[in-house]
Amino acid sequence: METLVWTCTEKTPEPGVFSDMLEERRRNSDLSYALRTYSPQPYKGHPPSSARALHQAVMDSQYLRYITQEIATESGEPVEVIREEASGLLEEMAHNLQLSVIRLLGYTLSKVFKSVFRRILVNEDGLNQLQQAIQEHPVILMPNHRSYVDFLILSYIMFTYDLPLPVIAAGIPLMGMKLIGELLRRSGAFFIRRTIGADKLYWAVLSEYVKTIVRTGSAPVEFYVEGLRSRTLKSLNPKLGMMHMVLEPFFKGEVYDISLVPISVSYDRLLEESLLAHELLGVPKPKETTMGLLKARKVLEDDYGSMHVCFGQPISVRELAKGRISRSQYNLVPRDLPQKPSEETQAFVNVVAHGVVRLQERGTVLSPWSLMAHVLLQSPEGLPLVTLTQRTAWLRALVLKFGAHLDWPAQVSDEEVMSSSISLHRSMVCCEGGRVFLLEEQAPGGEASVSPEEAVFRRAAVVLMCASYRNQALHAFMRPALVTVAMATTPSTRKEDVFTNFKFLQELFSNEFVFVPGMAAQDFEEGCLLLVKCGALQTSDQELGVTEHGADTTSCLRAILQPFLQTYQVVFSHLTKDSALVFTERQFIPAVRSYCLKLTIAGELPTYEALSSDTQKNVLNALLRMNAVTKTKVGDQSELRVNRAAIQRIGDILAGRIPPQSAAFSRL
């Protein structure tokens, strides 16, 4: 398929002026706010469908009738039994949006948000564009997912600004929370099982339910294209199941167009920062229960700074598809019958989903702490406050040249910005005697002594918390940073050779960072242009070179990627020297964690970030994709087989010991 030229390759559009929606809430009555007249302008002026009418439309659809009849024929069960099962699945998943519950939540959330956030900033230009889009076409709201707070913030904003309330795809564990599950259902949540597998009936009910909402435009559909909440605050590669469902009505000509709205939610400080870091270190995720929520309410007594919600420019699917995808295949089969999407359609959906994630990144508003975290992680022993201030200010100038959005307080000295950020993140950083350093997690009950293993995990928890805030800014540096790493590991200065190395790095890190498929050349050019823009790189038609004053910039950018480079190499080392040739998938993370722990205690591993289970899994997925590890199903487990020679070659390429073209990998 012809490469899709994305808006995200152009200059990042300015989000416009942000307004603090809590300012009015602090001045006026929350009860008056919740009970005020709510008069949204819906799609084509149609009132939203009731939950009962939506249920009936799904059950009466020819598509679901066809599937239930097919399953009945295959299973030998009466079709009535299959349809009753389908109705039960629909009851399990369906939303029951009620304005009265939204009013209750509006009142409650106003109290909570005013307690925990200093400001909730929303770009009103984006909201105006959204309001227009909702009246013209079915709208898909696509926020990133970083916190449980994400789940209802859009409904809160839509209610506040008199926009139609969305229906929201949610994981089914939330449904099991007593009272809370039903409250969420009546707030517009519809619940999806985590694992569907080959359950043909469930897929049919879910897809028809989603497609019916899109076809009728009865409400904006909100879902997280990343699928899961990011535990590292980095963007995740998109999951495509829901994306196919929401786009199918357009492919089949059932709607003229669909508007996709990328939404970027960013936090100065995350409520779950400690929980996420411990999950990365292997502590099991707490079960989502009402009692757990009540026990966690003490976190609401703390200060979490500001939240930014940036609504991106609505994207027309019709414009994206023009000249790039043929919908004629759908004319050959009745619309009501199931049809597997063509390779062309699947590739289109994949590129669109990745492009939306990139636009989410571009709309992210960074805090000063994101940049301070970069500096602190590169100075593990701490550094003087004046040095932290100088280096952060330098990094601020660089990230602004790279086109990122930064919420840096105006008319406030840099020293005050540093002090304010340190105070906000006092759970992980401290300033004493003019020196700033990361803290270590306190032992429960004030234990006087701990084991070496426990000491490592406590230090690692704080490092991973700090790294998560650095990760919020990684997208702004990623492409120029990859160019600098490629240049450092390429013996020649020929642009073509550096680009070959750049493509290898993108392939290796494509689970770690988000790259739009088929855009490697554009990403390379973007990285080079940004380096030229900041005066670090000089280029000709055939050559690349670091300028006289560019060494500091290129060194800084390489250092940003250093923890990932080190983690990948240590996992390679484990698999080639310490691991069995064959092991199960369940054995992989504990074995790698034990290996990294041993090296850290011995002082042989310079980064605590190697203990992150998410990064370790990304290394494994990269090796599977590059055919250096193979997976086979054995019973109910997956067995992994290591090709040590192939992994060694990948490690040698990453270290610059051999060029990429000397290794034969199918996707390089």
PDB file of N, CA and C in Angstrom, residues 502-511 515 622 625-626 665-668:
ATOM      1  N   PHE A 502      19.770   3.409  11.390  1.00  0.00           N
ATOM      2  CA  PHE A 502      18.554   4.012  11.949  1.00  0.00           C
ATOM      3  C   PHE A 502      17.373   3.055  11.788  1.00  0.00           C
ATOM      4  N   LYS A 503      17.239   2.448  10.608  1.00  0.00           N
ATOM      5  CA  LYS A 503      16.140   1.501  10.366  1.00  0.00           C
ATOM      6  C   LYS A 503      16.263   0.286  11.275  1.00  0.00           C
ATOM      7  N   PHE A 504      17.493  -0.179  11.486  1.00  0.00           N
ATOM      8  CA  PHE A 504      17.696  -1.300  12.404  1.00  0.00           C
ATOM      9  C   PHE A 504      17.221  -0.936  13.809  1.00  0.00           C
ATOM     10  N   LEU A 505      17.584   0.270  14.289  1.00  0.00           N
ATOM     11  CA  LEU A 505      17.178   0.703  15.627  1.00  0.00           C
ATOM     12  C   LEU A 505      15.662   0.824  15.734  1.00  0.00           C
ATOM     13  N   GLN A 506      15.032   1.343  14.689  1.00  0.00           N
ATOM     14  CA  GLN A 506      13.567   1.431  14.697  1.00  0.00           C
ATOM     15  C   GLN A 506      12.939   0.044  14.774  1.00  0.00           C
ATOM     16  N   GLU A 507      13.475  -0.877  14.014  1.00  0.00           N
ATOM     17  CA  GLU A 507      12.943  -2.238  14.033  1.00  0.00           C
ATOM     18  C   GLU A 507      13.115  -2.860  15.419  1.00  0.00           C
ATOM     19  N   LEU A 508      14.288  -2.699  16.004  1.00  0.00           N
ATOM     20  CA  LEU A 508      14.563  -3.278  17.309  1.00  0.00           C
ATOM     21  C   LEU A 508      13.663  -2.673  18.384  1.00  0.00           C
ATOM     22  N   PHE A 509      13.458  -1.373  18.316  1.00  0.00           N
ATOM     23  CA  PHE A 509      12.715  -0.663  19.367  1.00  0.00           C
ATOM     24  C   PHE A 509      11.246  -0.428  19.018  1.00  0.00           C
ATOM     25  N   SER A 510      10.720  -1.139  18.046  1.00  0.00           N
ATOM     26  CA  SER A 510       9.346  -0.844  17.613  1.00  0.00           C
ATOM     27  C   SER A 510       8.286  -1.330  18.598  1.00  0.00           C
ATOM     28  N   ASN A 511       8.660  -2.124  19.611  1.00  0.00           N
ATOM     29  CA  ASN A 511       7.744  -2.394  20.716  1.00  0.00           C
ATOM     30  C   ASN A 511       7.921  -1.386  21.844  1.00  0.00           C
ATOM     31  N   PHE A 515       6.252   3.933  16.145  1.00  0.00           N
ATOM     32  CA  PHE A 515       6.649   4.405  14.820  1.00  0.00           C
ATOM     33  C   PHE A 515       5.555   4.022  13.833  1.00  0.00           C
ATOM     34  N   ALA A 622      10.720  -8.121  20.562  1.00  0.00           N
ATOM     35  CA  ALA A 622      11.593  -7.725  19.450  1.00  0.00           C
ATOM     36  C   ALA A 622      12.337  -8.940  18.901  1.00  0.00           C
ATOM     37  N   ARG A 625      10.018 -11.133  16.901  1.00  0.00           N
ATOM     38  CA  ARG A 625       9.714 -10.529  15.605  1.00  0.00           C
ATOM     39  C   ARG A 625      10.894 -10.656  14.646  1.00  0.00           C
ATOM     40  N   MET A 626      12.106 -10.626  15.179  1.00  0.00           N
ATOM     41  CA  MET A 626      13.309 -10.684  14.348  1.00  0.00           C
ATOM     42  C   MET A 626      13.834 -12.111  14.197  1.00  0.00           C
ATOM     43  N   PHE A 665      18.080 -10.624   8.654  1.00  0.00           N
ATOM     44  CA  PHE A 665      16.822 -10.700   9.372  1.00  0.00           C
ATOM     45  C   PHE A 665      15.716 -10.324   8.403  1.00  0.00           C
ATOM     46  N   SER A 666      14.626 -11.030   8.487  1.00  0.00           N
ATOM     47  CA  SER A 666      13.588 -10.921   7.465  1.00  0.00           C
ATOM     48  C   SER A 666      12.972  -9.533   7.382  1.00  0.00           C
ATOM     49  N   ARG A 667      12.938  -8.808   8.497  1.00  0.00           N
ATOM     50  CA  ARG A 667      12.236  -7.523   8.492  1.00  0.00           C
ATOM     51  C   ARG A 667      13.178  -6.331   8.447  1.00  0.00           C
ATOM     52  N   LEU A 668      14.493  -6.558   8.386  1.00  0.00           N
ATOM     53  CA  LEU A 668      15.432  -5.426   8.421  1.00  0.00           C
ATOM     54  C   LEU A 668      15.674  -4.860   7.033  1.00  0.00           C
TER      55      LEU A 668
END
